[in-house]
Amino acid sequence: MSILSYFRAKKQSSASVAKERLQVLVAYERNQRNQPDYLPQMQQEILAVIAKYVDVSVDDVQVNLDENCSILELNVTLPEASKSRA
Amino acid sequence: MAEIIVVTSGKGGVGKTTSSAAIGTGLALRGHKTVLVDFDVGLRNLDLIMGCERRVVFDLVNVINQEATLNQALIKDKRTEGLFILPASQTRDKDALTVEGVERVLNELSEMFDYIVCDSPAGIEKGAQLALYFADTAIVVTNPEVSSVRDSDRILGVLQSKSRKAEQGGSIREHLLLTRYNPARVQAGEMLSVEDVQDILAIPLLGVIPESEAVLKASNQGQPVVLDQQSDAGQAYLDAIARFLGEEREHRFLEVQRKGLLSRVFGRKG
């Protein structure tokens, strides 16, 4: 029994891998779809301002706008080097 | 007033044209006057699947440009009573279709038919958007495969934002039609199951069409697969049409068909 389940547990079916990948992707893309058109542009401009003072890359900034546009959430991951500078 | 149905998918090669032909024919078989409109301008194929490719004289673009009347362009199906085909143009001009032109043609068709089945081109560009813009109902054709499911979700986004119904604050009725389903591979964990696809897309299931040799056989002969009523795919489409018309039908062909002893011994195909 335990030996059997050991072998079974190792093998995840390719269909369940497909389902997991799709669930993550589709959730992300739906979120993107619901965002207003100006968001990417705004993200670029906010990033340009931050980049003037801190050494950050595009991947370090996450902008989320909740569905009814009442909360704008901005996450910036500051690099280690800038901390020591400060 | 006719009900406008768009058969769409985002991804190409999933069975839109096969499904349009089957659904249009099925609706006509049930006594509803139906027209199949091919929106795939430049790459028309509905005429070939319906077996009327040699009878095309005028097409959708000719009617839009008022070079021909609707009655001149409509092809009457020779096998099924009450079924007509409006072929797409083979022009390479991608601006051949206009919103106003399509609206005028659909309005005119709407006076003459019970159902207008629009066979959408692949993609989410202008042609596909025009095919779905005026729709009341969408049949989203999906294969149990990652890229098809993703593209179906994208086209659902387009239906929910760029259709006339959506612009007017309403919504298009959405149906999922899962095609090329292989129960044996689902059982082996090699293919997404009906439940998996439904979990992700979250729209009502109209039908599941099994992967079937009958589909290629039917298209070889230019005959919609529903006319092959012995075939699993033909029966599955007829079930889907019955559900579309509001009947309760149990989903078939979802399990691996057990071969009988005789067919096992003689290797006949189920």
Short mmCIF file of C-alpha atoms in Angstrom, two decimals:
data_model
loop_
_atom_site.label_atom_id
_atom_site.label_comp_id
_atom_site.label_asym_id
_atom_site.label_seq_id
_atom_site.Cartn_x
_atom_site.Cartn_y
_atom_site.Cartn_z
CA MET A 1 0.00 0.00 0.00
CA SER A 2 2.58 2.53 1.11
CA ILE A 3 4.93 1.47 -1.65
CA LEU A 4 2.15 1.81 -4.18
CA SER A 5 1.15 5.24 -3.02
CA TYR A 6 4.80 6.29 -3.05
CA PHE A 7 5.05 5.51 -6.72
CA ARG A 8 1.67 7.01 -7.46
CA ALA A 9 2.29 10.23 -5.62
CA LYS A 10 5.36 10.92 -7.71
CA LYS A 11 3.46 10.88 -10.95
CA GLN A 12 1.06 13.77 -11.43
CA SER A 13 -1.02 13.28 -14.56
CA SER A 14 -0.27 15.69 -17.40
CA ALA A 15 -3.95 16.68 -17.48
CA SER A 16 -3.82 17.93 -13.88
CA VAL A 17 -0.62 19.87 -14.64
CA ALA A 18 -2.51 21.44 -17.57
CA LYS A 19 -5.43 22.35 -15.35
CA GLU A 20 -3.24 23.99 -12.70
CA ARG A 21 -1.32 25.99 -15.29
CA LEU A 22 -4.55 27.14 -16.91
CA GLN A 23 -6.16 28.14 -13.63
CA VAL A 24 -3.22 30.38 -12.75
CA LEU A 25 -2.96 31.87 -16.24
CA VAL A 26 -6.67 32.47 -16.77
CA ALA A 27 -7.04 34.14 -13.35
CA TYR A 28 -4.11 36.45 -14.18
CA GLU A 29 -5.42 37.29 -17.65
CA ARG A 30 -8.94 37.99 -16.40
CA ASN A 31 -7.49 40.36 -13.86
CA GLN A 32 -5.52 42.14 -16.60
CA ARG A 33 -8.63 42.34 -18.76
CA ASN A 34 -10.60 44.12 -16.06
CA GLN A 35 -7.97 46.79 -15.54
CA PRO A 36 -8.49 50.20 -17.09
CA ASP A 37 -6.54 51.01 -20.24
CA TYR A 38 -4.48 53.73 -18.59
CA LEU A 39 -2.92 51.40 -16.02
CA PRO A 40 0.17 50.27 -17.99
CA GLN A 41 0.96 53.88 -18.92
CA MET A 42 0.51 55.02 -15.33
CA GLN A 43 2.68 52.17 -14.12
CA GLN A 44 5.43 53.29 -16.52
CA GLU A 45 5.26 56.88 -15.30
CA ILE A 46 5.22 55.97 -11.60
CA LEU A 47 8.18 53.72 -12.24
CA ALA A 48 10.06 56.52 -14.01
CA VAL A 49 9.61 58.76 -10.94
CA ILE A 50 10.76 56.06 -8.54
CA ALA A 51 13.67 55.19 -10.79
CA LYS A 52 14.88 58.79 -10.50
CA TYR A 53 15.60 58.21 -6.82
CA VAL A 54 16.00 54.46 -6.39
CA ASP A 55 17.55 51.81 -8.60
CA VAL A 56 14.50 49.66 -9.47
CA SER A 57 13.46 47.61 -12.48
CA VAL A 58 10.03 47.08 -14.04
CA ASP A 59 9.65 43.71 -12.33
CA ASP A 60 10.06 45.28 -8.89
CA VAL A 61 6.88 47.31 -9.21
CA GLN A 62 3.41 45.85 -8.93
CA VAL A 63 0.36 47.96 -9.46
CA ASN A 64 -3.05 46.59 -8.53
CA LEU A 65 -6.33 48.36 -8.89
CA ASP A 66 -9.31 46.75 -7.23
CA GLU A 67 -12.44 46.14 -9.27
CA ASN A 68 -14.42 49.26 -8.55
CA CYS A 69 -11.33 51.49 -8.87
CA SER A 70 -11.44 52.68 -5.27
CA ILE A 71 -8.08 51.38 -4.05
CA LEU A 72 -4.82 51.71 -5.90
CA GLU A 73 -2.17 49.46 -4.46
CA LEU A 74 1.45 50.05 -5.35
CA ASN A 75 4.17 47.62 -4.30
CA VAL A 76 7.80 48.46 -4.92
CA THR A 77 10.47 45.97 -3.99
CA LEU A 78 13.53 48.06 -3.15
CA PRO A 79 16.89 46.52 -3.94
CA GLU A 80 19.25 45.62 -1.04
CA ALA A 81 21.89 48.09 -2.23
CA SER A 82 19.62 51.11 -1.94
CA LYS A 83 18.81 50.17 1.66
CA SER A 84 22.46 50.29 2.63
CA ARG A 85 22.82 53.58 0.82
CA ALA A 86 19.97 55.07 2.81
CA MET B 1 -36.89 38.28 -35.61
CA ALA B 2 -34.20 35.66 -35.89
CA GLU B 3 -31.90 34.60 -33.08
CA ILE B 4 -28.29 35.32 -34.05
CA ILE B 5 -25.85 32.61 -32.96
CA VAL B 6 -22.10 33.07 -33.29
CA VAL B 7 -19.87 30.00 -33.35
CA THR B 8 -16.52 31.21 -32.10
CA SER B 9 -13.35 30.00 -30.34
CA GLY B 10 -10.41 32.36 -30.62
CA LYS B 11 -8.10 29.53 -31.62
CA GLY B 12 -8.20 28.08 -35.12
CA GLY B 13 -8.65 24.45 -36.04
CA VAL B 14 -10.82 23.51 -33.07
CA GLY B 15 -13.93 22.70 -35.13
CA LYS B 16 -15.81 25.98 -35.58
CA THR B 17 -16.82 25.36 -39.19
CA THR B 18 -17.65 21.69 -38.57
CA SER B 19 -19.76 22.76 -35.61
CA SER B 20 -21.45 25.62 -37.49
CA ALA B 21 -22.40 23.24 -40.29
CA ALA B 22 -23.65 20.62 -37.84
CA ILE B 23 -25.63 23.07 -35.70
CA GLY B 24 -27.15 24.91 -38.66
CA THR B 25 -28.17 21.66 -40.31
CA GLY B 26 -29.48 20.31 -37.01
CA LEU B 27 -31.65 23.37 -36.42
CA ALA B 28 -33.07 23.08 -39.94
CA LEU B 29 -33.72 19.35 -39.40
CA ARG B 30 -35.76 20.34 -36.38
CA GLY B 31 -37.94 22.50 -38.61
CA HIS B 32 -36.38 25.92 -38.01
CA LYS B 33 -35.57 28.05 -41.01
CA THR B 34 -31.84 28.58 -40.70
CA VAL B 35 -29.08 30.42 -42.55
CA LEU B 36 -25.37 29.70 -42.14
CA VAL B 37 -23.24 32.81 -42.65
CA ASP B 38 -19.51 32.38 -43.24
CA PHE B 39 -17.61 35.35 -41.76
CA ASP B 40 -14.18 33.97 -42.59
CA VAL B 41 -13.48 36.45 -45.40
CA GLY B 42 -10.44 35.42 -47.42
CA LEU B 43 -10.42 31.87 -46.06
CA ARG B 44 -13.93 30.62 -46.63
CA ASN B 45 -14.50 26.94 -45.96
CA LEU B 46 -18.08 26.58 -44.83
CA ASP B 47 -19.13 26.09 -48.47
CA LEU B 48 -16.72 23.16 -48.73
CA ILE B 49 -17.90 21.54 -45.50
CA MET B 50 -21.50 21.96 -46.68
CA GLY B 51 -20.68 20.57 -50.11
CA CYS B 52 -21.90 23.61 -52.05
CA GLU B 53 -18.52 25.05 -53.13
CA ARG B 54 -19.37 24.78 -56.81
CA ARG B 55 -22.63 26.65 -56.43
CA VAL B 56 -21.10 29.86 -55.02
CA VAL B 57 -21.79 32.79 -57.33
CA PHE B 58 -22.16 35.79 -55.01
CA ASP B 59 -21.02 36.15 -51.43
CA LEU B 60 -21.40 38.16 -48.21
CA VAL B 61 -19.13 40.97 -49.41
CA ASN B 62 -21.07 41.29 -52.70
CA VAL B 63 -24.27 41.70 -50.68
CA ILE B 64 -22.66 44.25 -48.35
CA ASN B 65 -21.36 46.22 -51.35
CA GLN B 66 -24.80 45.91 -52.96
CA GLU B 67 -23.36 44.15 -56.00
CA ALA B 68 -25.86 41.36 -55.47
CA THR B 69 -29.12 40.88 -53.61
CA LEU B 70 -29.40 38.53 -50.68
CA ASN B 71 -31.60 36.19 -52.69
CA GLN B 72 -28.93 35.99 -55.39
CA ALA B 73 -26.22 35.15 -52.88
CA LEU B 74 -28.07 32.68 -50.67
CA ILE B 75 -27.46 29.04 -51.57
CA LYS B 76 -30.30 26.66 -50.80
CA ASP B 77 -29.10 23.41 -49.27
CA LYS B 78 -30.12 20.46 -51.42
CA ARG B 79 -30.36 17.90 -48.61
CA THR B 80 -32.01 19.77 -45.77
CA GLU B 81 -35.27 21.66 -46.10
CA GLY B 82 -35.19 25.23 -44.76
CA LEU B 83 -31.39 25.55 -44.75
CA PHE B 84 -29.45 28.23 -46.64
CA ILE B 85 -25.78 29.16 -46.85
CA LEU B 86 -24.34 32.65 -47.30
CA PRO B 87 -20.70 32.13 -48.28
CA ALA B 88 -17.80 34.41 -47.38
CA SER B 89 -15.82 36.24 -50.00
CA GLN B 90 -12.35 35.14 -51.03
CA THR B 91 -11.14 38.73 -51.24
CA ARG B 92 -7.90 39.61 -49.52
CA ASP B 93 -9.22 43.04 -48.60
CA LYS B 94 -9.49 42.86 -44.83
CA ASP B 95 -11.71 45.93 -44.70
CA ALA B 96 -14.37 44.30 -46.87
CA LEU B 97 -16.66 43.89 -43.87
CA THR B 98 -18.10 46.94 -42.14
CA VAL B 99 -20.27 47.19 -39.03
CA GLU B 100 -23.01 48.98 -40.97
CA GLY B 101 -22.88 46.52 -43.87
CA VAL B 102 -23.03 43.48 -41.60
CA GLU B 103 -25.86 45.01 -39.61
CA ARG B 104 -27.89 45.66 -42.77
CA VAL B 105 -27.41 42.09 -44.03
CA LEU B 106 -28.23 40.57 -40.63
CA ASN B 107 -31.36 42.71 -40.35
CA GLU B 108 -32.51 41.56 -43.74
CA LEU B 109 -31.76 37.90 -42.91
CA SER B 110 -33.54 38.34 -39.62
CA GLU B 111 -36.79 38.95 -41.51
CA MET B 112 -36.44 35.70 -43.42
CA PHE B 113 -35.10 33.17 -40.90
CA ASP B 114 -35.56 31.76 -37.39
CA TYR B 115 -31.84 31.27 -36.75
CA ILE B 116 -28.76 32.96 -38.18
CA VAL B 117 -25.63 30.92 -37.46
CA CYS B 118 -22.44 32.97 -37.90
CA ASP B 119 -19.27 30.97 -38.46
CA SER B 120 -16.52 33.18 -37.01
CA PRO B 121 -12.95 33.30 -38.28
CA ALA B 122 -10.19 32.43 -35.83
CA GLY B 123 -8.44 35.14 -33.84
CA ILE B 124 -9.76 38.20 -32.03
CA GLU B 125 -9.25 40.67 -34.86
CA LYS B 126 -11.86 42.61 -36.81
CA GLY B 127 -13.42 39.65 -38.64
CA ALA B 128 -14.00 37.71 -35.43
CA GLN B 129 -15.27 40.82 -33.64
CA LEU B 130 -17.77 41.53 -36.43
CA ALA B 131 -18.98 37.92 -36.42
CA LEU B 132 -19.86 38.16 -32.74
CA TYR B 133 -20.84 41.83 -32.50
CA PHE B 134 -24.57 41.39 -33.25
CA ALA B 135 -24.97 37.97 -31.64
CA ASP B 136 -27.67 37.05 -29.14
CA THR B 137 -26.03 33.75 -28.32
CA ALA B 138 -22.46 32.48 -28.51
CA ILE B 139 -21.35 28.89 -28.86
CA VAL B 140 -17.72 28.74 -27.77
CA VAL B 141 -16.02 25.77 -29.38
CA THR B 142 -13.16 24.47 -27.25
CA ASN B 143 -10.80 21.51 -27.41
CA PRO B 144 -9.64 19.93 -24.14
CA GLU B 145 -6.18 21.38 -24.62
CA VAL B 146 -4.35 24.30 -22.94
CA SER B 147 -4.09 26.79 -25.81
CA SER B 148 -7.69 26.29 -26.89
CA VAL B 149 -9.02 26.78 -23.35
CA ARG B 150 -6.94 29.91 -22.88
CA ASP B 151 -8.11 31.38 -26.20
CA SER B 152 -11.73 30.52 -25.36
CA ASP B 153 -11.38 32.50 -22.16
CA ARG B 154 -10.04 35.44 -24.16
CA ILE B 155 -12.93 35.30 -26.61
CA LEU B 156 -15.32 35.21 -23.64
CA GLY B 157 -13.70 38.47 -22.54
CA VAL B 158 -14.36 39.94 -25.99
CA LEU B 159 -18.00 38.72 -25.91
CA GLN B 160 -18.45 40.38 -22.53
CA SER B 161 -16.98 43.73 -23.54
CA LYS B 162 -17.04 44.26 -27.31
CA SER B 163 -20.42 42.90 -28.41
CA ARG B 164 -23.45 45.09 -29.03
CA LYS B 165 -25.31 43.34 -26.21
CA ALA B 166 -22.46 44.16 -23.81
CA GLU B 167 -22.28 47.77 -25.01
CA GLN B 168 -25.99 48.12 -24.31
CA GLY B 169 -25.48 46.80 -20.79
CA GLY B 170 -26.80 43.32 -21.49
CA SER B 171 -25.01 40.07 -22.09
CA ILE B 172 -24.76 37.41 -24.75
CA ARG B 173 -25.91 33.92 -23.76
CA GLU B 174 -22.78 31.76 -23.67
CA HIS B 175 -22.55 28.03 -24.30
CA LEU B 176 -19.54 25.75 -24.15
CA LEU B 177 -19.17 23.12 -26.86
CA LEU B 178 -16.28 20.81 -26.11
CA THR B 179 -15.05 19.08 -29.27
CA ARG B 180 -12.45 16.41 -30.08
CA TYR B 181 -13.03 14.79 -26.72
CA ASN B 182 -11.23 11.51 -26.15
CA PRO B 183 -12.61 9.70 -23.08
CA ALA B 184 -9.81 7.10 -23.09
CA ARG B 185 -7.14 9.77 -22.83
CA VAL B 186 -9.14 11.61 -20.17
CA GLN B 187 -9.32 8.39 -18.17
CA ALA B 188 -5.55 7.96 -18.55
CA GLY B 189 -5.00 11.48 -17.19
CA GLU B 190 -3.61 12.68 -20.50
CA MET B 191 -6.42 15.04 -21.44
CA LEU B 192 -8.39 17.72 -19.59
CA SER B 193 -11.80 16.39 -18.59
CA VAL B 194 -15.17 18.08 -19.18
CA GLU B 195 -15.20 19.07 -15.51
CA ASP B 196 -11.69 20.56 -15.75
CA VAL B 197 -12.65 22.76 -18.70
CA GLN B 198 -15.93 23.77 -17.06
CA ASP B 199 -14.10 24.66 -13.83
CA ILE B 200 -11.86 27.03 -15.75
CA LEU B 201 -14.27 28.62 -18.22
CA ALA B 202 -17.33 28.57 -15.94
CA ILE B 203 -20.01 28.73 -18.66
CA PRO B 204 -22.90 26.29 -19.23
CA LEU B 205 -22.08 23.14 -21.15
CA LEU B 206 -24.04 22.66 -24.38
CA GLY B 207 -22.41 19.45 -25.46
CA VAL B 208 -19.36 17.25 -25.73
CA ILE B 209 -18.43 15.97 -29.18
CA PRO B 210 -16.16 12.93 -29.12
CA GLU B 211 -13.11 12.80 -31.35
CA SER B 212 -14.48 10.83 -34.24
CA GLU B 213 -13.51 9.43 -37.61
CA ALA B 214 -16.94 10.44 -38.82
CA VAL B 215 -15.97 14.14 -38.83
CA LEU B 216 -13.23 13.77 -41.44
CA LYS B 217 -15.37 11.35 -43.40
CA ALA B 218 -18.18 13.89 -43.44
CA SER B 219 -15.97 16.80 -44.50
CA ASN B 220 -14.38 14.66 -47.23
CA GLN B 221 -17.84 14.25 -48.68
CA GLY B 222 -19.03 17.80 -48.09
CA GLN B 223 -21.79 16.61 -45.84
CA PRO B 224 -22.43 17.97 -42.33
CA VAL B 225 -21.71 15.28 -39.73
CA VAL B 226 -25.23 15.41 -38.22
CA LEU B 227 -26.52 13.74 -41.38
CA ASP B 228 -24.46 10.67 -40.44
CA GLN B 229 -26.86 9.70 -37.69
CA GLN B 230 -25.08 6.42 -37.03
CA SER B 231 -21.94 8.25 -35.96
CA ASP B 232 -21.11 9.19 -32.37
CA ALA B 233 -20.20 12.76 -33.36
CA GLY B 234 -23.43 13.16 -35.34
CA GLN B 235 -25.52 11.97 -32.40
CA ALA B 236 -23.60 14.17 -29.98
CA TYR B 237 -24.31 17.22 -32.16
CA LEU B 238 -28.00 16.32 -32.39
CA ASP B 239 -28.09 16.06 -28.57
CA ALA B 240 -26.42 19.47 -28.29
CA ILE B 241 -29.00 20.98 -30.65
CA ALA B 242 -31.84 19.46 -28.64
CA ARG B 243 -30.34 21.02 -25.48
CA PHE B 244 -30.01 24.32 -27.31
CA LEU B 245 -33.73 24.15 -28.05
CA GLY B 246 -34.43 23.64 -24.37
CA GLU B 247 -34.72 19.87 -24.12
CA GLU B 248 -33.12 17.81 -21.39
CA ARG B 249 -30.59 15.36 -22.80
CA GLU B 250 -28.09 13.33 -20.86
CA HIS B 251 -24.47 13.78 -21.96
CA ARG B 252 -23.25 10.73 -23.83
CA PHE B 253 -19.86 9.58 -25.08
CA LEU B 254 -18.09 10.81 -21.93
CA GLU B 255 -16.96 7.34 -20.88
CA VAL B 256 -14.71 4.87 -22.63
CA GLN B 257 -16.91 2.67 -24.80
CA ARG B 258 -16.51 -0.95 -23.85
CA LYS B 259 -15.93 -3.14 -26.83
CA GLY B 260 -18.12 -6.20 -27.12
CA LEU B 261 -16.53 -9.62 -27.45
CA LEU B 262 -17.23 -9.87 -31.16
CA SER B 263 -15.77 -6.50 -32.05
CA ARG B 264 -12.79 -7.31 -29.85
CA VAL B 265 -12.16 -10.57 -31.67
CA PHE B 266 -12.71 -9.15 -35.13
CA GLY B 267 -11.23 -5.74 -34.37
CA ARG B 268 -14.17 -3.85 -35.71
CA LYS B 269 -14.43 -0.21 -34.88
CA GLY B 270 -17.02 0.74 -32.31
#
